[in-house]
Amino acid sequence: PLHVGHLRNQAIGASISRILKFSGYKVITANLLNDRGIHICKSMLAYKKFGSGDSPTKSGKKPDHLIGDYYVLYQKKKNKELEKELQMMLLKWEKGDKETRALWKKMNKWWIKGAKQTYKLFGDKFDVWFYESKLYNKAKPIIKKGMRKKVFYRNDDGAVLANLEPELPNKTFLRADGTSIYSTNDLVLTKIKFEKYNLDRAIWVVASEQDLYFKQLFKTFELLGYEWAKNCYHLSYGIVNLPSGRMKSREGTVIDADDLIETIKTLALAEIKKRHPGINEKTAQKRALSIALAAIKYCLVRIDPKNNILFDIDKSIRFEGDTGPYLQYVYARISSILEKSKEKPKIKQLKHELEFQLSKKISQFPDIIKKCETELKPNHLANYLFELTTLFNEYYQKVHIIGSHEEPERLALIKSISIVLKTGLKLLGIDTIKNM
């Protein structure tokens, strides 16, 4: 199942997509599902041997969570005999074996159904879905072309590799038994993306563990003579660690995305009901989810993408400090002031030093957006919004707004702050709330 590391992928990719659209670019958001391969066969083999007709309905589990359980079970039961069966299952799948394909279709359908529920909950949509299972056998023309140009060569074992040394280590593009791997499929998919969608640029949002892989992939495109090779960019991001250590899917030591969202939502719900005892349940649930998603998304984008993150649930949900809920709270506070006042905002000269600082900060918003667009880093926007709200809070504590002689002008100033804050949070995928 998707875990908190995948959510960082989503938070960064979706926010950059929104920022680029906001800047005037036409953006096509795409998701590639690695829905075949040796890792998929691990779940399939464990289910086949130990599943006994298990299903999401029988187990009462979310379908992708059930698939994840069998992936972990394979790792626990793994031995040399199982590894041989695993490789045989992959070969059978690629040859179209009916029984293997039937099991794959059933389990694949379960996983995709569950994953799409999580994507929807997190607020993400994609324009295009690519499936590795539809690409795995389409690389032969490219491989042949590469063999003729001596970009590829066959080693003593029979595997096909890209000849990248001494600049980079050589990279396998086809296993000795002829089965495909990620790189095989990326050869096909990248060509499809540039030619079908007439791209000026392709951006891969993938964790830093694959930094070398993308250097090898892009270099291979260049050697193959594809002009668009120079327009490929890997938006690399660091891994997400827990206070207890690094997450590992194969050991089951992960925070599932669904569980994380539910945990933080429960914490937010308790706080909402404490502050508003008579609140309508439907309103409370909706508000709690919005706060939970703000906590998660902001925590995942506020750090430079290249840096690793230590995800602390308790810190992320706080209503004060550098958090998503804090930014939502400031927006709600400004909304409350604007609603309470009987005056209309009116733009006039303001004289307080903090008003000058706030005006200057507001004017920097376009430059921050440009910086995010150029560097493909949403943390610049997140940091800017925190600085803006911190400055507002200082202003709120030191300057009287409602009832002052400058009330209309000060209302105009804080309304400008709320517009920038709402726009910025929307670009990060975070909802604004008028009542916290």
XYZ file of C-alpha atoms in Angstrom:
436
model
C 0.000 0.000 0.000
C 1.015 3.617 -0.438
C 3.017 4.831 2.571
C 4.227 8.191 3.876
C 7.166 8.099 1.447
C 4.708 7.898 -1.455
C 2.837 10.839 0.066
C 5.993 12.954 -0.156
C 6.144 12.014 -3.833
C 2.529 13.149 -4.212
C 2.897 16.339 -2.170
C 5.948 17.508 -4.156
C 4.708 16.411 -7.593
C 1.208 17.841 -7.187
C 2.367 21.185 -5.762
C 4.955 21.682 -8.522
C 2.287 20.814 -11.114
C -0.045 23.446 -9.642
C 2.715 26.064 -9.471
C 3.680 25.441 -13.115
C 0.022 25.703 -14.190
C -0.339 28.892 -12.142
C 2.727 30.241 -13.991
C 1.052 29.637 -17.345
C 2.414 26.267 -18.437
C 0.301 23.486 -19.858
C 0.964 20.567 -17.520
C 0.019 16.906 -17.984
C 0.140 15.006 -14.696
C 0.920 11.310 -15.094
C 1.235 8.314 -12.807
C 3.163 5.185 -13.772
C 2.012 2.031 -12.006
C 4.664 -0.676 -11.795
C 1.962 -3.322 -11.958
C 4.132 -6.220 -13.161
C 7.547 -7.566 -12.377
C 9.376 -9.551 -9.742
C 8.043 -7.465 -6.834
C 4.450 -8.059 -7.947
C 5.126 -11.790 -8.225
C 6.207 -11.838 -4.561
C 2.675 -10.933 -3.445
C 1.181 -13.300 -6.010
C 3.305 -16.281 -4.999
C 2.650 -15.765 -1.281
C -1.082 -15.504 -1.974
C -1.046 -18.598 -4.185
C 0.727 -20.682 -1.521
C -0.760 -19.300 1.681
C -3.860 -17.316 0.674
C -6.491 -20.086 0.772
C -9.004 -18.055 -1.222
C -8.519 -14.925 0.875
C -10.066 -11.685 -0.397
C -10.705 -8.100 0.751
C -14.326 -9.074 1.430
C -13.417 -12.122 3.540
C -10.614 -10.392 5.425
C -12.429 -7.066 5.830
C -9.227 -5.312 4.737
C -8.729 -2.487 2.279
C -7.685 -4.322 -0.928
C -4.222 -2.771 -1.311
C -3.481 -3.475 2.369
C -4.286 -7.137 1.800
C -1.824 -7.244 -1.121
C 0.788 -5.595 1.109
C 0.310 -8.297 3.762
C 1.212 -11.003 1.245
C 4.263 -9.027 0.068
C 5.553 -8.965 3.656
C 4.620 -12.641 4.107
C 6.772 -13.599 1.104
C 9.758 -11.819 2.652
C 9.259 -13.731 5.899
C 8.920 -17.123 4.190
C 11.623 -16.515 1.564
C 14.060 -19.343 0.787
C 15.973 -20.604 -2.272
C 13.099 -22.796 -3.411
C 10.634 -19.918 -3.276
C 13.050 -17.684 -5.166
C 13.194 -20.240 -8.001
C 9.377 -20.393 -8.089
C 9.278 -16.594 -8.098
C 11.471 -16.344 -11.190
C 9.422 -19.050 -12.888
C 6.208 -17.169 -12.117
C 7.595 -14.010 -13.771
C 8.545 -15.987 -16.885
C 5.079 -17.548 -16.987
C 3.502 -14.117 -16.676
C 5.556 -12.690 -19.562
C 4.670 -15.722 -21.723
C 0.975 -15.147 -21.018
C 0.310 -18.258 -18.901
C -3.479 -18.242 -18.295
C -3.442 -19.276 -14.638
C -0.682 -16.796 -13.735
C -2.357 -13.978 -15.645
C -5.741 -14.699 -14.019
C -4.236 -14.476 -10.531
C -2.387 -11.296 -11.525
C -5.538 -9.650 -12.894
C -7.449 -10.399 -9.701
C -4.770 -9.120 -7.338
C -3.863 -6.166 -9.566
C -7.493 -5.058 -9.609
C -7.570 -5.181 -5.820
C -4.430 -3.105 -5.454
C -5.420 -0.447 -7.990
C -8.854 -0.061 -6.391
C -7.306 0.471 -2.962
C -4.547 2.802 -4.192
C -7.013 4.997 -6.095
C -9.025 5.400 -2.892
C -5.888 6.706 -1.163
C -5.005 9.059 -4.019
C -8.548 10.452 -3.902
C -8.424 10.868 -0.119
C -5.130 12.761 -0.398
C -6.702 15.007 -3.040
C -4.659 13.964 -6.065
C -5.827 13.432 -9.623
C -3.854 12.437 -12.702
C -4.513 13.319 -16.325
C -2.887 10.098 -17.534
C -2.329 6.651 -16.006
C 0.458 4.508 -17.470
C 0.711 0.793 -16.696
C 3.995 -1.067 -16.908
C 2.069 -4.205 -17.885
C 1.198 -2.528 -21.206
C 4.802 -1.516 -21.934
C 7.007 -4.451 -20.870
C 7.252 -6.097 -24.315
C 7.455 -3.021 -26.566
C 11.152 -2.141 -26.204
C 12.525 -4.591 -28.821
C 12.780 -2.013 -31.688
C 14.672 0.397 -29.413
C 16.951 -2.375 -28.141
C 17.676 -3.456 -31.751
C 18.458 0.137 -32.727
C 20.778 0.434 -29.747
C 22.554 -2.836 -30.595
C 23.223 -1.583 -34.149
C 24.603 1.706 -32.813
C 26.616 -0.182 -30.185
C 24.808 1.716 -27.435
C 23.774 -1.692 -26.091
C 25.751 -4.901 -25.859
C 25.043 -8.442 -24.687
C 27.212 -9.673 -21.801
C 28.443 -13.236 -21.189
C 25.257 -14.126 -19.295
C 23.047 -12.948 -22.172
C 21.715 -9.792 -20.508
C 21.521 -6.562 -22.530
C 23.363 -3.554 -21.060
C 23.895 0.074 -22.060
C 27.558 0.867 -22.694
C 28.032 3.916 -20.432
C 31.528 3.499 -18.980
C 33.716 5.283 -18.002
C 31.307 8.204 -17.397
C 28.737 6.010 -15.610
C 28.413 2.347 -14.633
C 26.915 0.218 -17.422
C 23.188 -0.385 -16.946
C 21.124 -3.529 -17.596
C 18.128 -2.949 -19.867
C 17.062 -6.577 -20.394
C 17.641 -9.616 -18.185
C 19.461 -12.693 -19.510
C 16.176 -14.640 -19.601
C 14.621 -11.859 -21.720
C 12.349 -10.474 -18.995
C 11.887 -6.718 -18.660
C 12.863 -4.389 -15.830
C 12.081 -0.738 -15.020
C 14.679 0.569 -17.454
C 13.258 -1.515 -20.311
C 9.841 0.049 -19.820
C 11.202 3.573 -19.358
C 12.812 3.313 -22.809
C 9.373 2.812 -24.344
C 7.341 5.101 -22.109
C 9.598 8.153 -22.459
C 9.471 7.931 -26.254
C 5.666 7.658 -26.071
C 5.418 10.657 -23.729
C 7.494 13.013 -25.883
C 5.961 11.953 -29.200
C 2.301 11.548 -28.197
C 2.051 14.620 -25.976
C 4.549 16.853 -27.824
C 6.372 17.691 -24.597
C 8.872 20.501 -24.148
C 10.009 18.910 -20.913
C 9.459 15.728 -18.911
C 9.888 15.771 -15.140
C 10.216 12.563 -13.124
C 9.336 12.934 -9.432
C 11.194 9.973 -7.933
C 13.151 9.428 -4.693
C 16.891 10.120 -4.496
C 17.634 6.384 -4.286
C 17.205 6.430 -8.075
C 19.605 9.338 -8.789
C 22.169 7.112 -10.536
C 19.452 5.259 -12.440
C 18.137 8.459 -14.024
C 21.628 9.618 -14.986
C 22.069 6.263 -16.737
C 18.641 6.431 -18.363
C 19.056 9.981 -19.686
C 22.574 9.227 -20.939
C 21.201 6.196 -22.790
C 18.569 8.397 -24.484
C 21.345 10.779 -25.532
C 23.477 7.958 -26.990
C 20.435 6.612 -28.854
C 20.216 10.003 -30.579
C 16.914 11.246 -29.162
C 16.873 15.053 -29.332
C 14.488 15.247 -26.385
C 17.089 13.590 -24.109
C 18.242 17.052 -22.986
C 14.680 17.872 -21.876
C 14.466 15.063 -19.327
C 14.693 16.092 -15.674
C 14.743 14.040 -12.496
C 13.120 15.925 -9.592
C 14.859 13.982 -6.850
C 13.608 13.971 -3.268
C 14.959 12.544 -0.021
C 13.492 9.622 1.844
C 11.083 9.915 4.773
C 12.287 8.496 8.073
C 10.342 7.850 11.250
C 11.514 8.614 14.785
C 11.902 4.820 15.101
C 14.165 4.581 12.031
C 13.968 4.052 8.283
C 10.853 2.575 6.697
C 11.094 -0.739 4.853
C 8.086 -2.095 2.955
C 9.484 -5.609 2.835
C 9.665 -5.754 6.629
C 6.291 -4.148 7.183
C 7.904 -1.279 9.121
C 6.076 1.504 7.277
C 3.399 4.034 8.076
C 0.654 3.285 5.567
C -0.739 6.459 3.996
C -4.304 5.581 5.005
C -3.306 4.892 8.605
C -1.300 8.121 8.807
C -4.184 10.236 7.483
C -6.648 8.529 9.857
C -4.332 8.923 12.875
C -3.807 12.654 12.319
C -7.488 13.159 11.476
C -8.433 11.558 14.813
C -6.072 13.920 16.678
C -7.499 16.933 14.826
C -11.087 15.792 15.477
C -10.452 15.565 19.216
C -9.034 19.104 19.241
C -11.964 20.466 17.195
C -14.560 18.910 19.516
C -12.692 20.237 22.559
C -12.819 23.767 21.139
C -16.361 23.490 19.711
C -18.375 21.047 21.910
C -21.648 21.418 19.974
C -20.210 21.167 16.458
C -22.105 19.199 13.807
C -20.451 15.783 13.279
C -20.304 16.072 9.481
C -18.700 19.520 9.718
C -16.233 18.283 12.339
C -15.202 15.281 10.195
C -14.701 17.436 7.101
C -12.676 20.018 9.038
C -10.578 17.336 10.724
C -9.654 15.769 7.370
C -8.712 19.178 5.964
C -6.455 19.870 8.974
C -4.911 16.376 8.782
C -4.053 16.775 5.103
C -2.634 20.253 5.764
C -0.429 18.801 8.510
C 0.900 16.033 6.259
C 1.338 17.985 3.026
C 3.019 20.973 4.630
C 5.410 18.764 6.585
C 6.373 16.979 3.354
C 6.945 20.100 1.216
C 8.431 22.623 3.656
C 11.878 20.988 3.484
C 14.094 21.185 0.378
C 13.113 18.129 -1.722
C 16.705 16.901 -1.818
C 16.832 16.565 1.973
C 15.601 13.574 3.944
C 12.709 14.131 6.352
C 12.058 12.914 9.876
C 8.270 12.700 10.033
C 6.952 13.413 13.528
C 3.155 13.033 13.776
C 2.761 15.034 17.006
C 4.745 18.022 15.713
C 2.962 18.088 12.341
C -0.502 18.594 13.871
C 0.370 21.505 16.161
C -1.612 24.727 15.755
C 1.467 26.820 16.438
C 4.900 26.871 14.834
C 5.964 25.860 11.333
C 2.996 23.594 10.463
C 0.133 23.393 7.982
C -2.575 23.725 10.674
C -0.845 26.891 11.934
C -1.143 28.486 8.481
C -4.811 27.448 8.320
C -5.325 28.945 11.781
C -3.856 32.306 10.741
C -6.153 32.383 7.697
C -9.143 31.636 9.957
C -8.073 34.423 12.347
C -7.871 36.985 9.505
C -11.265 35.815 8.179
C -12.754 36.321 11.644
C -11.414 39.894 11.869
C -12.778 40.744 8.413
C -16.196 39.332 9.335
C -16.383 41.144 12.696
C -15.549 44.561 11.291
C -18.364 46.792 10.080
C -15.960 48.846 8.013
C -15.035 48.215 4.385
C -11.369 47.638 3.466
C -9.912 50.773 1.894
C -6.433 51.140 0.416
C -4.572 54.128 1.863
C -1.107 54.902 3.093
C -0.124 53.082 6.278
C 2.588 54.311 8.609
C 3.443 51.542 11.072
C 6.818 49.860 10.491
C 5.220 46.379 10.529
C 2.748 47.532 7.874
C 5.670 48.472 5.655
C 7.257 45.061 6.300
C 4.004 43.230 5.550
C 3.438 45.198 2.331
C 6.977 44.387 1.237
C 6.454 40.690 2.085
C 3.200 40.546 0.100
C 4.950 42.103 -2.917
C 7.495 39.250 -2.921
C 4.859 36.602 -3.745
C 5.383 36.648 -7.565
C 9.149 36.331 -7.089
C 8.658 33.321 -4.796
C 6.412 31.647 -7.371
C 9.047 32.291 -10.040
C 11.713 30.755 -7.802
C 9.572 27.635 -7.228
C 8.937 27.398 -10.976
C 12.622 27.764 -11.867
C 14.077 25.465 -9.213
C 11.077 23.071 -9.039
C 11.074 23.359 -5.251
C 7.770 23.990 -3.409
C 9.591 24.511 -0.098
C 10.286 28.126 -1.119
C 6.534 28.805 -1.145
C 5.918 26.930 2.127
C 8.708 28.870 3.885
C 7.452 32.174 2.470
C 3.905 31.558 3.759
C 5.253 30.751 7.216
C 7.302 33.965 7.249
C 4.262 35.965 6.103
C 1.985 34.503 8.798
C 4.634 34.965 11.492
C 4.927 38.634 10.550
C 1.122 38.970 10.581
C 0.911 37.483 14.081
C 3.469 39.995 15.340
C 1.392 42.751 13.728
C -1.847 41.401 15.227
C -0.349 41.408 18.725
C 1.133 44.922 18.483
C -1.384 46.847 16.361
C -5.051 47.527 17.063
C -7.207 46.879 13.984
C -10.946 46.937 14.750
C -11.938 50.279 16.272
C -8.752 52.071 15.261
C -8.691 55.255 13.147
C -6.884 53.272 10.443
C -9.357 50.346 10.492
C -10.338 50.459 6.752
C -6.698 50.650 5.656
C -5.618 47.906 8.037
C -8.479 45.703 6.865
C -7.259 46.173 3.274
C -3.774 45.090 4.360
C -4.881 41.929 6.173
C -7.308 41.083 3.345
C -4.316 41.186 0.982
C -2.486 38.804 3.326
C -5.454 36.414 3.310
C -5.592 36.425 -0.517
C -1.885 35.585 -0.798
C -2.182 32.969 1.955
C -5.202 31.288 0.353
C -3.569 31.291 -3.095
C -0.285 29.922 -1.758
C -1.921 27.182 0.312
C -4.042 26.147 -2.667
C -0.876 25.730 -4.734
C 0.471 23.423 -2.005
C -2.793 21.452 -2.079
C -3.954 22.748 1.317
C -7.534 23.921 1.984
C -8.248 27.130 3.855
C -10.790 27.061 6.677
C -12.709 30.070 7.986
C -13.338 28.427 11.358
C -10.816 26.166 13.077
